[in-house]
Tab-separated table of C-alpha atoms in Angstrom:
chain	number	residue	atom	x	y	z
A	1	MET	CA	-83.406	-57.408	-36.509
A	2	PRO	CA	-81.019	-59.899	-38.127
A	3	GLY	CA	-79.643	-58.795	-41.481
A	4	GLU	CA	-80.670	-55.169	-40.916
A	5	THR	CA	-77.828	-52.682	-40.907
A	6	LYS	CA	-77.909	-49.911	-38.372
A	7	SER	CA	-77.351	-46.278	-39.140
A	8	ASP	CA	-74.156	-44.684	-37.866
A	9	LEU	CA	-76.219	-42.872	-35.240
A	10	GLU	CA	-77.791	-46.102	-33.954
A	11	LEU	CA	-74.426	-47.838	-33.993
A	12	ALA	CA	-72.790	-44.966	-32.097
A	13	ALA	CA	-75.561	-44.974	-29.481
A	14	ASP	CA	-75.112	-48.733	-28.968
A	15	LEU	CA	-71.324	-48.369	-28.744
A	16	LEU	CA	-71.653	-45.584	-26.176
A	17	ALA	CA	-74.073	-47.750	-24.193
A	18	GLY	CA	-71.438	-50.506	-24.069
A	19	ASP	CA	-73.447	-53.039	-26.085
A	20	GLU	CA	-70.982	-55.854	-26.892
A	21	ARG	CA	-72.797	-56.774	-30.128
A	22	ALA	CA	-72.337	-53.191	-31.307
A	23	PHE	CA	-68.579	-53.651	-31.367
A	24	THR	CA	-68.915	-56.604	-33.739
A	25	GLU	CA	-71.386	-54.660	-35.874
A	26	PHE	CA	-69.005	-51.694	-35.896
A	27	VAL	CA	-66.083	-53.840	-37.061
A	28	ASN	CA	-68.277	-55.397	-39.773
A	29	ALA	CA	-69.443	-51.969	-40.921
A	30	PHE	CA	-66.112	-50.125	-40.836
A	31	HIS	CA	-63.167	-52.531	-41.136
A	32	ALA	CA	-63.210	-52.940	-44.929
A	33	ARG	CA	-63.703	-49.199	-45.459
A	34	LEU	CA	-60.878	-48.376	-43.050
A	35	ALA	CA	-58.594	-50.935	-44.689
A	36	GLN	CA	-59.301	-49.499	-48.140
A	37	TYR	CA	-58.829	-45.907	-46.985
A	38	SER	CA	-55.626	-46.840	-45.150
A	39	PHE	CA	-54.246	-48.748	-48.135
A	40	LEU	CA	-54.854	-45.841	-50.468
A	41	MET	CA	-53.362	-43.410	-47.919
A	42	CYS	CA	-50.351	-45.513	-46.897
A	43	GLY	CA	-49.686	-47.318	-50.153
A	44	HIS	CA	-48.683	-50.644	-48.620
A	45	ARG	CA	-50.962	-53.444	-47.468
A	46	GLU	CA	-48.917	-54.168	-44.347
A	47	ASP	CA	-49.073	-50.558	-43.169
A	48	ALA	CA	-52.752	-50.288	-44.150
A	49	GLU	CA	-53.814	-53.340	-42.146
A	50	GLU	CA	-51.883	-52.062	-39.128
A	51	VAL	CA	-53.511	-48.646	-39.459
A	52	ALA	CA	-56.984	-50.172	-39.787
A	53	GLN	CA	-56.415	-52.313	-36.685
A	54	GLU	CA	-54.958	-49.384	-34.720
A	55	THR	CA	-57.909	-47.228	-35.723
A	56	LEU	CA	-60.420	-49.839	-34.555
A	57	LEU	CA	-58.511	-50.243	-31.298
A	58	LYS	CA	-58.412	-46.470	-30.704
A	59	VAL	CA	-62.130	-46.209	-31.423
A	60	PHE	CA	-62.877	-48.893	-28.838
A	61	GLU	CA	-60.517	-47.374	-26.285
A	62	SER	CA	-61.873	-43.866	-26.668
A	63	ILE	CA	-65.524	-44.318	-27.649
A	64	ASP	CA	-66.515	-42.360	-24.548
A	65	GLN	CA	-64.821	-39.309	-26.141
A	66	LEU	CA	-67.278	-39.300	-29.056
A	67	ARG	CA	-69.157	-36.083	-28.356
A	68	ASP	CA	-71.754	-36.273	-31.108
A	69	PRO	CA	-72.987	-39.762	-32.052
A	70	ALA	CA	-74.282	-38.407	-35.373
A	71	ARG	CA	-70.664	-37.746	-36.354
A	72	LEU	CA	-69.363	-41.295	-35.820
A	73	LYS	CA	-68.086	-41.653	-39.389
A	74	THR	CA	-66.146	-38.369	-39.402
A	75	TRP	CA	-64.711	-39.132	-35.948
A	76	VAL	CA	-63.554	-42.606	-37.064
A	77	PHE	CA	-61.981	-41.304	-40.272
A	78	ARG	CA	-60.239	-38.501	-38.362
A	79	ILE	CA	-58.631	-41.174	-36.179
A	80	ALA	CA	-57.735	-43.188	-39.303
A	81	ARG	CA	-56.240	-40.134	-41.001
A	82	ASN	CA	-54.099	-39.361	-37.962
A	83	GLU	CA	-53.004	-42.996	-37.716
A	84	CYS	CA	-52.055	-42.971	-41.414
A	85	PHE	CA	-49.920	-39.881	-40.932
A	86	MET	CA	-48.270	-41.382	-37.859
A	87	LYS	CA	-47.561	-44.591	-39.776
A	88	ARG	CA	-46.187	-42.635	-42.732
A	89	ARG	CA	-43.760	-40.799	-40.456
A	90	LYS	CA	-42.471	-44.087	-39.042
A	91	SER	CA	-42.704	-46.282	-42.145
A	92	VAL	CA	-39.751	-47.392	-44.234
A	93	PHE	CA	-42.006	-46.618	-47.213
A	94	ALA	CA	-42.450	-42.947	-46.244
A	95	PRO	CA	-41.405	-40.352	-48.832
A	96	LYS	CA	-38.149	-38.501	-48.241
A	97	THR	CA	-39.754	-35.050	-48.490
A	98	GLU	CA	-43.224	-33.605	-47.984
A	99	LEU	CA	-44.627	-30.854	-50.159
A	100	SER	CA	-46.640	-27.862	-49.031
A	101	LEU	CA	-50.052	-27.088	-50.515
A	102	ASP	CA	-48.884	-23.558	-51.200
A	103	ASP	CA	-45.923	-24.829	-53.226
A	104	LEU	CA	-48.220	-26.817	-55.489
A	105	ARG	CA	-51.083	-24.380	-55.927
A	106	PRO	CA	-51.000	-22.844	-59.413
A	107	ALA	CA	-50.497	-19.121	-59.819
A	108	LYS	CA	-51.265	-16.847	-62.745
A	109	SER	CA	-49.096	-13.817	-63.320
A	110	GLY	CA	-49.956	-11.660	-66.288
A	111	ASP	CA	-49.358	-8.126	-65.123
A	112	GLY	CA	-46.384	-8.763	-62.870
A	113	GLU	CA	-48.570	-9.689	-59.912
A	114	SER	CA	-49.189	-13.252	-58.872
A	115	HIS	CA	-52.840	-14.262	-58.506
A	116	ARG	CA	-54.080	-17.645	-57.349
A	117	ILE	CA	-56.385	-19.171	-59.921
A	118	GLU	CA	-59.503	-21.185	-59.215
A	119	ILE	CA	-59.617	-24.676	-60.681
A	120	ALA	CA	-62.698	-26.818	-61.179
A	121	ASP	CA	-62.792	-29.989	-59.075
A	122	ARG	CA	-62.541	-32.864	-61.553
A	123	SER	CA	-61.529	-35.564	-59.096
A	124	SER	CA	-64.757	-37.561	-59.352
A	125	LEU	CA	-64.817	-40.421	-61.830
A	126	PRO	CA	-68.001	-42.093	-63.067
A	127	ASP	CA	-68.704	-45.364	-61.277
A	128	ASP	CA	-68.974	-47.301	-64.507
A	129	LEU	CA	-65.361	-46.420	-65.441
A	130	LEU	CA	-64.130	-47.826	-62.135
A	131	LEU	CA	-65.527	-51.267	-62.956
A	132	ASP	CA	-62.575	-51.946	-65.210
A	133	ALA	CA	-59.843	-53.538	-63.084
A	134	GLU	CA	-57.063	-51.975	-65.127
A	135	LEU	CA	-58.506	-48.510	-64.647
A	136	ARG	CA	-58.977	-49.096	-60.918
A	137	SER	CA	-55.326	-50.065	-60.665
A	138	ALA	CA	-54.233	-46.979	-62.596
A	139	VAL	CA	-56.409	-44.757	-60.395
A	140	ALA	CA	-55.013	-46.360	-57.228
A	141	ASN	CA	-51.477	-45.755	-58.517
A	142	ALA	CA	-52.298	-42.138	-59.345
A	143	ILE	CA	-53.761	-41.651	-55.853
A	144	GLN	CA	-50.605	-43.153	-54.360
A	145	GLU	CA	-48.486	-40.589	-56.182
A	146	LEU	CA	-50.409	-37.663	-54.688
A	147	PRO	CA	-48.898	-35.910	-51.657
A	148	ASP	CA	-50.487	-37.066	-48.383
A	149	THR	CA	-52.659	-33.985	-48.051
A	150	TYR	CA	-54.212	-34.321	-51.499
A	151	ARG	CA	-54.511	-38.076	-51.117
A	152	SER	CA	-56.474	-37.567	-47.918
A	153	VAL	CA	-58.812	-35.076	-49.616
A	154	VAL	CA	-59.494	-37.388	-52.573
A	155	LEU	CA	-60.063	-40.422	-50.373
A	156	LEU	CA	-62.390	-38.666	-47.957
A	157	ARG	CA	-64.426	-36.841	-50.577
A	158	ASP	CA	-64.428	-39.176	-53.564
A	159	VAL	CA	-63.868	-42.651	-52.154
A	160	GLU	CA	-65.556	-42.420	-48.753
A	161	GLU	CA	-68.063	-39.891	-50.135
A	162	LEU	CA	-67.924	-37.562	-47.146
A	163	THR	CA	-69.396	-34.128	-47.703
A	164	THR	CA	-67.043	-31.159	-47.786
A	165	ASP	CA	-68.164	-30.228	-44.265
A	166	GLU	CA	-67.595	-33.779	-42.964
A	167	ALA	CA	-64.171	-34.021	-44.594
A	168	ALA	CA	-63.215	-30.597	-43.194
A	169	GLU	CA	-64.244	-31.865	-39.773
A	170	VAL	CA	-61.960	-34.900	-40.198
A	171	TRP	CA	-59.180	-32.423	-40.989
A	172	LYS	CA	-60.156	-30.321	-37.957
A	173	SER	CA	-60.350	-27.378	-40.304
A	174	ALA	CA	-62.904	-24.758	-41.257
A	175	ARG	CA	-64.655	-25.357	-44.561
A	176	SER	CA	-63.150	-22.144	-45.943
A	177	ARG	CA	-59.643	-23.502	-45.277
A	178	PHE	CA	-60.476	-26.994	-46.549
A	179	GLU	CA	-62.083	-26.019	-49.870
A	180	PRO	CA	-58.808	-24.774	-51.445
A	181	ALA	CA	-57.288	-28.192	-50.685
A	182	CYS	CA	-60.256	-29.821	-52.468
A	183	ILE	CA	-59.718	-27.607	-55.489
A	184	ALA	CA	-55.970	-28.214	-55.539
A	185	ALA	CA	-56.455	-31.966	-55.095
A	186	GLY	CA	-58.901	-31.971	-57.982
A	187	TRP	CA	-56.417	-30.106	-60.133
A	188	ARG	CA	-53.594	-32.503	-59.237
A	189	CYS	CA	-55.821	-35.504	-59.936
A	190	ALA	CA	-56.938	-34.088	-63.247
A	191	ASN	CA	-53.317	-33.557	-64.254
A	192	SER	CA	-52.062	-36.952	-63.100
A	193	TRP	CA	-55.069	-38.832	-64.498
A	194	THR	CA	-54.742	-37.447	-68.018
A	195	ASN	CA	-52.429	-40.362	-68.816
A	196	ILE	CA	-54.875	-42.988	-67.545
């Protein structure tokens, strides 16, 4: 019906069936989200628009590789994440060095032994605080300053609102390996957002 938005599952089924209208509906449903995700991942509008376009193109070229139509969103964002990383490697805006998660994870050593500490995930901000344009800008800048790995975690979980399992799937990682990245990203966000 006109004006009715389809679920991801319905959209995926139509795409897999080769329905030409489904491609337009897909672009309408995902382009803005991909552009926003790509901008926050890449940090530059030019790179972000290229990544969003490349992601849409790859989705159309490889839609027949979508194994589970119910996972359309995670599949699309996995492609977008990979495209962002590829763009970052090639971009003139790419950072000079990349940091490891292990290098940034806090450790507590009281008795001579080093123990990894658990940190509460404080990366979510109330929606009403994000309405202020100045705060949104500060948050976007703070996200840009995060290492790629943490930036990806924050964007997938807190901006795109994927579940931990869905975000882990985008990462092609087990939940048990992804959760420490969520915790570390939350810790980094909490530390960098204290000045906001």
